[in-house]
């Protein structure tokens, strides 16, 4: 994997003689796999020179991918001047963090409105596709990408890129969750520990280091790291090479030399093998694979393309914040994010509201001894009848979090002073967590053939028929389950030819258990959805029909196309023994016989 830096400056470009060695252009990094897959990370002013370089390499159409960490100007202002986007025949996929009310394309188009720029985003000559991302993983050809939210006043993603047996992590812009860690000293806990896990054992980490530890107190809340914090993260994470980047525009080359040398001494004095360098325009780094360094992180199973469940987003955020100034700021943040809210009077009212609905977020004040927000968070978790409540509980407070805080009870800790933009960012991130935290099945390789076979049967949207309903009745009685289905998976939905126990004929494919069966083409038995990371936060688990058990057998046609499932659903956990699996297969085979008898259109 080959990495080249085209822009290393933060906040604003500063070209000139004093910045010639490290560079004056804002963030832009080129990544290529051994196969040649091209990824551009961020499109600051450095993207101009990269674009000219790419066009000079040859006349063949380019297909590239742009990962945007966030949409602050120093990370996107090179997009209108990135020449490969203007060339017809080129294809570009642009990825960035998903918003609640505005797509990535709409946000990028904002800086190219007529008032600011003579050419609109729609007038660019290349074919451009936009992809809105949340935390999770996805693949770009031979490259695996894992995303993680960073701590910044705008919703920002860090990217972990794995290819050719090597791994690199790009983290701009990011601030320590605990301000005390800006010095590089102290215990790493909570969200800073989660962050260390994200970069763990990477061969290369490109890290925000805009400030020093001495400068940080005056810049707290601005969303950037100290170089000392970056070194500490690299040491604790077992990183091989750390590249300090997002250089402050006030620094000339000599000032950056001094910082890099100080951080190199810091690593050596700690007995660390971490290699520390400063990012410089034109600099190239090659990574070679090492099979002994395990892939990270543990949450890589969730898909970064997961769709938002609008039903979750439309539920009100619960707010128990008696402090009127704090309440007013949060109310404004929620309104600007387009989120409904419900202010509750006390902790009893909060627990009652939780039972009424499944809110995407609860904001709770912590002002001991008058209000013990941590105790309230624990009570929220324990209020579930069958399992702990998973609603994110964010503590809003004036005091620092205790070192022994249990992250399973408290989701996040918002300590004043914080800005309106920062509050909006954290709220948006946690609502997206609630709306996206289940695994959506990927499309199978034969999706086009499969859909053609399904639609060729002319069975979709037909009336219920006794020959199918008879089978689901037998299944429900035999297995003592409330729901049995003949489910056919269409392009955007799963549609039920027979649906005993449900009063709907279809649901979204995004949340469909049956879509996983179609992808794997084999049985899927989930004994308890709450104990399965793929489905624990699925809206069909937390909302109606409250699936706790699922068993589905694939419906595979004679041409090999898997069109759906014959499945069983229960609202309580259970197991199936081999004999019961055999009976499920018998019923599935009978359903297939009926499908084969479907009249020719």
XYZ file of C-alpha atoms in Angstrom:
601
model
C 0.000 0.000 0.000
C 1.432 3.359 -1.076
C 0.558 6.661 0.630
C 1.468 10.121 -0.687
C 0.768 13.482 0.977
C -0.569 16.339 -1.148
C -1.826 18.618 1.652
C -0.764 18.661 5.314
C -1.898 22.041 6.675
C -4.928 22.609 8.914
C -7.596 25.321 9.039
C -6.361 27.447 6.110
C -3.770 27.093 3.366
C -0.463 28.848 3.970
C 1.892 28.473 1.003
C 5.134 30.394 0.928
C 8.886 30.199 1.585
C 8.450 29.612 5.334
C 6.314 26.482 4.765
C 8.078 25.054 1.693
C 9.336 21.835 3.311
C 6.204 20.697 5.150
C 3.805 22.349 2.719
C 1.125 24.997 2.865
C -1.863 23.192 1.299
C -4.746 21.847 3.366
C -5.486 18.168 3.888
C -5.249 15.690 1.020
C -3.729 12.190 1.015
C -3.490 9.694 -1.854
C -3.645 5.944 -1.121
C -3.060 3.161 -3.651
C -3.258 -0.569 -3.116
C -0.869 -2.930 -4.826
C -3.610 -3.689 -7.350
C -3.893 0.017 -8.160
C -7.151 0.904 -6.411
C -7.099 4.675 -5.862
C -8.414 6.371 -2.726
C -8.131 10.089 -1.986
C -8.656 11.031 1.675
C -9.948 14.579 2.058
C -9.948 17.217 -0.665
C -8.387 20.348 0.751
C -6.340 22.655 -1.467
C -3.773 19.882 -1.897
C -6.265 18.160 -4.202
C -5.453 20.620 -6.997
C -1.891 19.327 -7.471
C -3.040 15.720 -7.067
C -5.646 16.189 -9.790
C -3.100 17.646 -12.196
C -0.754 14.744 -11.430
C -3.452 12.133 -12.083
C -4.393 13.637 -15.427
C -0.736 13.851 -16.488
C -0.281 10.123 -15.899
C -2.363 9.122 -18.910
C -5.508 9.575 -20.941
C -7.358 6.436 -19.775
C -10.579 7.137 -17.838
C -9.985 7.308 -14.103
C -12.034 5.493 -11.494
C -11.251 6.740 -8.013
C -12.747 7.037 -4.556
C -12.755 10.093 -2.279
C -13.185 9.680 1.477
C -14.241 12.936 3.137
C -13.596 13.024 6.890
C -15.964 15.973 7.394
C -17.207 18.961 5.455
C -15.295 21.834 7.008
C -13.785 23.949 4.221
C -10.153 22.996 4.777
C -11.138 19.404 3.912
C -13.396 20.014 0.888
C -12.395 23.323 -0.720
C -10.252 21.550 -3.320
C -13.224 19.649 -4.778
C -14.225 22.353 -7.309
C -10.589 22.509 -8.494
C -9.947 18.740 -8.656
C -9.577 18.389 -12.422
C -10.444 14.647 -12.697
C -13.983 15.488 -11.546
C -14.416 17.717 -14.615
C -13.344 15.119 -17.206
C -16.130 13.170 -18.969
C -15.621 9.416 -18.818
C -14.059 9.492 -15.366
C -15.921 7.831 -12.506
C -15.658 8.901 -8.868
C -17.303 7.604 -5.732
C -17.375 10.166 -2.899
C -17.943 9.021 0.679
C -18.553 11.049 3.832
C -20.442 11.142 7.134
C -24.205 10.833 6.925
C -26.347 13.707 8.167
C -29.854 13.566 9.577
C -31.494 16.113 7.291
C -28.928 16.772 4.549
C -27.074 14.330 2.333
C -23.351 14.458 1.571
C -24.088 15.613 -1.983
C -26.251 18.492 -0.734
C -23.563 19.597 1.721
C -20.797 19.538 -0.908
C -23.020 21.389 -3.355
C -23.371 24.223 -0.848
C -19.849 25.560 -1.417
C -20.472 25.540 -5.183
C -23.688 27.558 -5.125
C -23.839 30.462 -7.564
C -22.912 32.978 -4.871
C -19.574 31.253 -4.263
C -18.603 29.473 -7.477
C -19.480 29.701 -11.207
C -19.915 25.933 -11.751
C -22.423 23.800 -9.843
C -21.745 20.298 -8.608
C -24.191 18.934 -11.188
C -22.155 20.458 -14.042
C -19.015 18.438 -13.332
C -18.260 16.188 -16.305
C -17.337 12.958 -14.515
C -19.833 10.387 -13.335
C -20.049 10.930 -9.568
C -21.768 8.731 -7.004
C -22.248 9.805 -3.385
C -22.250 7.511 -0.358
C -23.400 8.595 3.107
C -21.595 6.704 5.871
C -22.060 5.905 9.549
C -19.709 3.952 11.796
C -18.932 0.497 10.426
C -17.107 -1.176 7.550
C -17.335 -1.389 3.777
C -15.104 -2.469 0.911
C -13.678 -0.621 -2.083
C -12.445 -3.271 -4.499
C -9.521 -4.910 -2.641
C -9.503 -2.391 0.216
C -11.396 -2.754 3.480
C -12.441 0.517 5.157
C -13.575 0.891 8.767
C -15.099 4.178 9.932
C -15.217 5.641 13.438
C -16.631 8.929 14.712
C -13.971 11.348 15.938
C -14.321 14.076 18.578
C -14.805 17.296 16.596
C -17.383 20.107 16.460
C -18.555 18.778 13.072
C -19.571 15.149 12.601
C -16.248 13.625 11.526
C -15.137 10.144 10.519
C -11.745 8.570 10.974
C -10.829 5.940 8.380
C -8.945 2.699 8.930
C -7.763 1.287 5.588
C -6.582 -2.309 5.225
C -5.106 -3.728 2.027
C -2.295 -6.023 0.961
C -1.876 -7.227 4.561
C -1.106 -3.707 5.826
C -3.166 -1.132 7.696
C -3.211 2.646 7.976
C -5.470 4.986 9.941
C -6.338 8.586 9.055
C -7.630 10.720 11.952
C -8.200 14.407 11.171
C -9.743 16.274 13.021
C -9.843 14.782 16.529
C -9.648 16.085 20.096
C -9.022 14.023 23.243
C -12.279 13.102 24.951
C -10.541 13.770 28.266
C -8.866 17.182 28.227
C -6.320 15.933 30.759
C -4.850 13.613 28.124
C -3.699 16.545 25.994
C -0.496 16.454 28.039
C 0.084 12.870 26.964
C -0.027 11.761 30.612
C -2.587 9.909 32.704
C -4.763 6.839 32.271
C -6.558 6.331 28.978
C -10.163 5.351 29.723
C -13.665 5.577 28.296
C -13.941 6.991 24.800
C -10.228 7.625 24.552
C -9.707 3.897 25.161
C -12.234 3.117 22.435
C -10.278 5.438 20.154
C -6.999 3.651 20.966
C -8.708 0.363 20.064
C -9.640 1.822 16.673
C -6.007 2.580 15.744
C -4.620 -0.501 17.504
C -1.639 -2.203 15.841
C -1.876 -0.117 12.670
C 1.267 0.025 10.547
C 0.734 3.755 10.005
C -1.404 6.398 11.726
C -1.835 9.856 10.175
C -2.934 11.932 13.156
C -4.138 15.449 13.828
C -1.455 17.312 15.837
C -2.402 20.945 15.355
C -1.507 22.035 18.898
C 1.081 21.372 21.582
C 0.163 20.467 25.148
C 0.996 24.033 26.253
C -1.293 25.538 23.608
C -4.194 23.129 24.108
C -5.902 24.696 27.186
C -6.614 27.867 25.200
C -7.925 25.768 22.275
C -10.017 23.193 24.169
C -13.256 22.444 22.365
C -11.903 23.433 18.958
C -11.679 19.790 17.918
C -7.944 19.179 17.543
C -5.240 17.107 19.211
C -1.961 17.989 20.799
C 1.113 16.285 19.397
C 1.694 14.783 22.874
C -1.725 13.116 22.775
C -1.047 11.722 19.289
C 2.229 10.171 20.511
C 0.553 8.718 23.595
C -2.197 7.133 21.468
C 0.391 5.679 19.099
C 2.373 4.192 21.985
C -0.632 2.653 23.753
C -2.058 1.314 20.489
C 1.156 -0.431 19.406
C 1.351 1.626 16.212
C 4.504 1.274 14.091
C 4.715 4.726 12.506
C 2.975 7.958 13.496
C 2.710 10.864 11.050
C 1.814 14.212 12.656
C -0.359 16.302 10.327
C -2.966 19.102 10.123
C -0.185 21.549 10.947
C -1.317 24.836 12.431
C -1.105 27.665 9.859
C 0.919 29.747 12.337
C 3.872 27.319 12.202
C 6.758 27.625 9.799
C 9.095 24.772 8.895
C 11.481 25.452 11.769
C 8.690 25.376 14.340
C 7.469 22.056 12.954
C 11.010 20.665 13.035
C 11.172 21.481 16.739
C 7.825 19.792 17.471
C 8.688 16.638 15.513
C 12.080 16.361 17.216
C 10.480 16.837 20.645
C 7.944 14.101 19.948
C 10.656 11.743 18.709
C 12.542 12.296 21.975
C 9.337 11.750 23.912
C 8.802 8.349 22.288
C 12.431 7.338 22.836
C 12.396 8.434 26.495
C 9.307 6.286 27.050
C 11.151 3.270 25.662
C 8.717 3.057 22.764
C 9.518 1.652 19.315
C 7.052 4.141 17.792
C 8.535 6.030 14.814
C 7.367 9.657 14.707
C 7.618 11.898 11.629
C 5.950 15.071 10.359
C 3.717 14.988 7.295
C 5.216 16.866 4.346
C 3.786 17.546 0.898
C 5.229 15.137 -1.669
C 6.242 12.644 1.009
C 5.618 8.996 0.062
C 5.318 6.022 2.427
C 5.085 2.394 1.349
C 3.586 -0.225 3.690
C 4.279 -3.914 3.282
C 1.911 -6.545 4.615
C 2.447 -8.307 7.923
C 0.091 -11.229 8.512
C 0.967 -11.381 12.219
C -0.624 -7.981 12.964
C -4.302 -8.658 13.629
C -7.026 -6.634 11.954
C -8.935 -4.144 14.109
C -11.385 -3.137 15.443
C -13.862 -5.518 17.053
C -16.929 -3.640 15.760
C -15.980 -4.175 12.126
C -19.039 -6.336 11.471
C -21.440 -3.358 11.153
C -21.930 -1.892 7.709
C -21.038 1.749 7.187
C -23.729 1.972 4.472
C -26.536 0.991 6.871
C -29.720 2.892 6.186
C -31.315 5.192 8.764
C -34.510 3.893 10.330
C -36.713 6.973 10.033
C -39.061 5.577 12.667
C -36.276 5.859 15.245
C -35.205 9.348 14.140
C -38.781 10.617 14.368
C -39.127 9.541 18.007
C -38.543 12.400 20.474
C -35.211 12.757 22.256
C -35.836 12.615 26.017
C -34.314 15.505 27.974
C -34.081 15.624 31.769
C -32.075 18.820 32.314
C -33.481 21.148 35.010
C -30.724 23.759 34.482
C -32.467 26.349 32.294
C -29.360 27.658 30.471
C -28.194 24.163 29.651
C -31.723 23.174 28.667
C -32.014 26.149 26.301
C -28.746 25.251 24.528
C -29.796 21.622 24.085
C -33.248 22.683 22.890
C -31.623 24.863 20.208
C -29.238 22.057 19.203
C -32.116 19.593 18.808
C -34.170 22.096 16.813
C -31.269 22.845 14.450
C -30.802 19.098 13.876
C -34.509 18.754 13.098
C -35.090 16.360 15.987
C -38.281 16.282 18.046
C -37.782 16.456 21.800
C -39.663 15.707 24.998
C -38.615 17.425 28.195
C -39.381 15.414 31.322
C -39.877 16.718 34.853
C -37.895 14.197 36.886
C -36.264 10.766 36.760
C -39.582 8.975 37.319
C -41.070 10.857 34.354
C -37.995 9.876 32.300
C -38.445 6.160 33.037
C -42.157 6.405 32.259
C -41.389 8.101 28.926
C -38.891 5.336 28.072
C -41.637 2.758 28.509
C -43.975 4.722 26.229
C -41.575 4.754 23.277
C -38.139 3.742 22.074
C -36.376 7.134 21.942
C -33.130 7.499 19.977
C -31.405 9.326 22.856
C -31.777 10.455 26.477
C -29.960 13.573 27.730
C -29.662 13.594 31.527
C -28.152 16.245 33.765
C -25.649 15.234 36.451
C -25.431 17.734 39.336
C -24.809 15.801 42.544
C -26.084 15.587 45.182
C -29.273 17.180 43.805
C -29.339 15.140 40.577
C -27.338 11.912 40.250
C -27.300 11.419 36.490
C -25.150 8.282 36.716
C -27.671 6.624 39.050
C -30.466 7.641 36.668
C -28.546 6.080 33.755
C -28.264 2.832 35.717
C -31.993 2.928 36.440
C -32.674 3.426 32.718
C -30.599 0.351 31.878
C -32.425 -1.739 34.475
C -35.897 -0.633 33.381
C -36.083 -3.197 30.570
C -38.294 -6.177 31.206
C -36.159 -8.793 29.448
C -32.804 -7.100 28.731
C -30.979 -3.840 29.539
C -32.389 -0.799 27.737
C -29.981 0.205 24.941
C -31.079 3.805 24.471
C -27.953 6.007 24.512
C -27.840 7.954 27.791
C -25.650 11.063 27.547
C -24.768 12.866 30.774
C -24.713 16.677 30.608
C -22.735 18.188 33.470
C -20.299 20.777 34.788
C -17.913 18.251 36.326
C -15.349 15.807 34.933
C -16.355 12.132 34.654
C -15.229 9.823 37.465
C -12.304 7.541 36.475
C -14.305 4.388 37.271
C -17.319 5.351 35.167
C -19.029 2.305 33.664
C -19.386 2.857 29.928
C -22.195 0.306 29.803
C -24.399 2.615 31.878
C -23.379 6.044 30.571
C -22.990 6.395 26.818
C -21.214 9.754 26.683
C -20.258 12.631 28.965
C -20.864 16.239 27.840
C -18.964 18.529 30.173
C -19.516 22.290 30.061
C -18.351 24.528 28.596
C -19.219 23.193 25.153
C -20.387 25.006 22.060
C -23.709 24.743 20.293
C -21.998 23.149 17.270
C -20.301 20.563 19.478
C -23.603 19.689 21.177
C -25.236 19.284 17.748
C -22.447 16.980 16.583
C -22.603 14.677 19.596
C -26.409 14.541 19.504
C -26.384 13.727 15.793
C -23.792 10.982 16.273
C -25.788 9.237 18.981
C -29.102 9.484 17.147
C -27.377 7.949 14.126
C -26.071 5.185 16.397
C -29.635 4.401 17.455
C -30.971 4.577 13.916
C -28.231 2.508 12.253
C -26.877 -0.085 14.667
C -27.796 -3.324 13.027
C -26.200 -5.238 10.212
C -27.856 -4.902 6.837
C -27.206 -7.840 4.531
C -25.092 -7.034 1.495
C -26.386 -7.756 -1.987
C -25.574 -11.268 -3.249
C -23.250 -11.577 -6.269
C -26.107 -12.821 -8.470
C -28.527 -10.040 -7.466
C -29.495 -9.117 -11.046
C -30.174 -12.738 -12.047
C -31.963 -13.396 -8.769
C -34.319 -10.440 -9.147
C -35.008 -11.398 -12.755
C -35.991 -14.905 -11.672
C -38.207 -13.598 -8.861
C -40.022 -11.089 -11.018
C -40.369 -13.626 -13.797
C -42.604 -15.672 -11.485
C -45.178 -12.827 -11.458
C -45.903 -13.672 -7.803
C -45.062 -10.358 -6.156
C -48.070 -8.341 -4.958
C -50.538 -11.141 -5.761
C -53.466 -11.872 -3.465
C -53.109 -14.300 -0.521
C -53.685 -17.932 -1.484
C -54.848 -20.864 0.610
C -52.105 -23.143 -0.756
C -49.426 -20.977 0.895
C -51.439 -19.972 3.970
C -52.039 -23.657 4.736
C -48.277 -24.187 5.053
C -47.700 -21.244 7.382
C -50.622 -22.374 9.594
C -49.077 -25.838 9.858
C -45.686 -24.288 10.670
C -47.091 -22.042 13.407
C -48.957 -24.949 15.001
C -46.089 -27.428 14.696
C -43.415 -25.120 16.112
C -45.701 -23.195 18.489
C -44.631 -19.811 17.089
C -46.825 -16.735 16.610
C -45.447 -15.861 13.172
C -44.685 -17.951 10.083
C -43.911 -16.445 6.677
C -43.283 -17.179 3.044
C -41.001 -14.205 2.440
C -39.804 -13.070 -0.997
C -36.887 -10.598 -1.010
C -37.292 -7.892 -3.641
C -34.771 -5.133 -4.440
C -35.851 -2.759 -1.632
C -38.317 -4.811 0.439
C -39.266 -8.240 1.660
C -42.809 -9.093 0.586
C -44.865 -11.863 2.190
C -46.816 -14.238 -0.002
C -48.133 -15.662 3.254
C -47.831 -13.894 6.599
C -49.529 -15.648 9.465
C -49.264 -13.547 12.623
C -48.474 -10.209 10.941
C -50.848 -7.486 9.793
C -48.446 -6.153 7.135
C -47.538 -7.619 3.750
C -44.012 -6.194 3.479
C -41.138 -4.564 5.383
C -37.913 -2.818 4.385
C -35.141 -5.074 3.076
C -32.642 -3.118 5.193
C -33.990 -4.641 8.412
C -34.942 -8.042 6.954
C -33.498 -11.165 8.564
C -34.464 -13.004 5.386
C -32.059 -10.853 3.349
C -29.204 -12.504 5.264
C -30.504 -15.925 4.225
C -30.648 -14.815 0.593
C -27.041 -13.639 0.780
C -25.700 -16.780 2.507
C -28.002 -19.241 0.655
C -28.232 -21.426 3.775
C -30.318 -21.763 6.925
C -30.197 -18.991 9.492
C -31.249 -19.750 13.068
C -31.006 -16.942 15.640
C -31.862 -18.365 19.047
C -31.915 -14.996 20.835
C -31.653 -11.794 18.821
C -30.623 -9.741 21.861
C -27.463 -11.820 22.154
C -26.556 -11.608 18.460
C -24.544 -8.524 17.444
C -26.005 -8.640 13.928
C -29.571 -8.156 15.099
C -29.596 -6.889 18.708
C -30.366 -3.310 17.651
C -32.518 -4.171 14.626
C -35.744 -2.107 14.570
C -37.765 -5.337 14.148
C -36.264 -6.488 17.457
C -36.786 -3.314 19.482
C -40.031 -2.431 17.730
C -42.893 -4.537 16.415
C -43.041 -7.487 15.966
C -40.243 -7.677 18.659
C -38.379 -10.603 17.131
C -36.425 -12.672 19.705
C -36.145 -15.898 17.670
C -35.773 -16.370 13.924
C -35.334 -19.462 11.775
C -35.291 -19.184 7.992
C -34.673 -21.757 5.251
C -33.763 -20.490 1.748
C -36.143 -20.762 -1.196
C -33.808 -21.677 -4.076
C -35.214 -22.116 -7.598
C -34.042 -24.725 -10.116
C -31.740 -22.156 -11.772
C -29.964 -21.563 -8.439
C -31.613 -18.221 -7.647
C -32.424 -17.697 -3.964
C -35.609 -15.628 -3.926
C -36.560 -15.653 -0.248
C -37.262 -17.874 2.732
C -39.757 -19.976 4.586
C -39.287 -18.657 8.106
C -40.451 -18.847 11.704
C -40.488 -15.964 14.205
C -41.087 -15.963 17.947
C -41.175 -13.208 20.547
C -39.198 -15.335 23.009
C -35.804 -17.045 22.707
C -35.699 -20.722 21.777
C -33.701 -23.455 20.022
C -34.377 -25.848 17.146
C -33.128 -29.431 17.263
C -32.072 -31.362 14.120
C -35.499 -33.015 13.809
C -37.229 -29.623 13.839
C -34.796 -28.290 11.240
C -35.808 -31.247 9.061
C -39.495 -30.353 9.430
C -38.713 -26.743 8.519
C -36.977 -27.998 5.361
C -40.025 -30.130 4.500
C -42.312 -27.112 4.736
C -39.849 -25.033 2.739
C -39.786 -27.693 -0.006
C -43.597 -27.739 -0.123
C -43.603 -23.959 -0.500
C -41.133 -24.288 -3.380
C -43.425 -26.801 -5.096
C -46.263 -24.279 -4.895
C -44.009 -21.524 -6.268
C -43.075 -23.770 -9.202
C -46.806 -24.172 -9.912
C -47.177 -20.404 -10.176
C -49.139 -19.665 -13.386
C -47.008 -18.295 -16.221
C -47.765 -14.597 -16.834
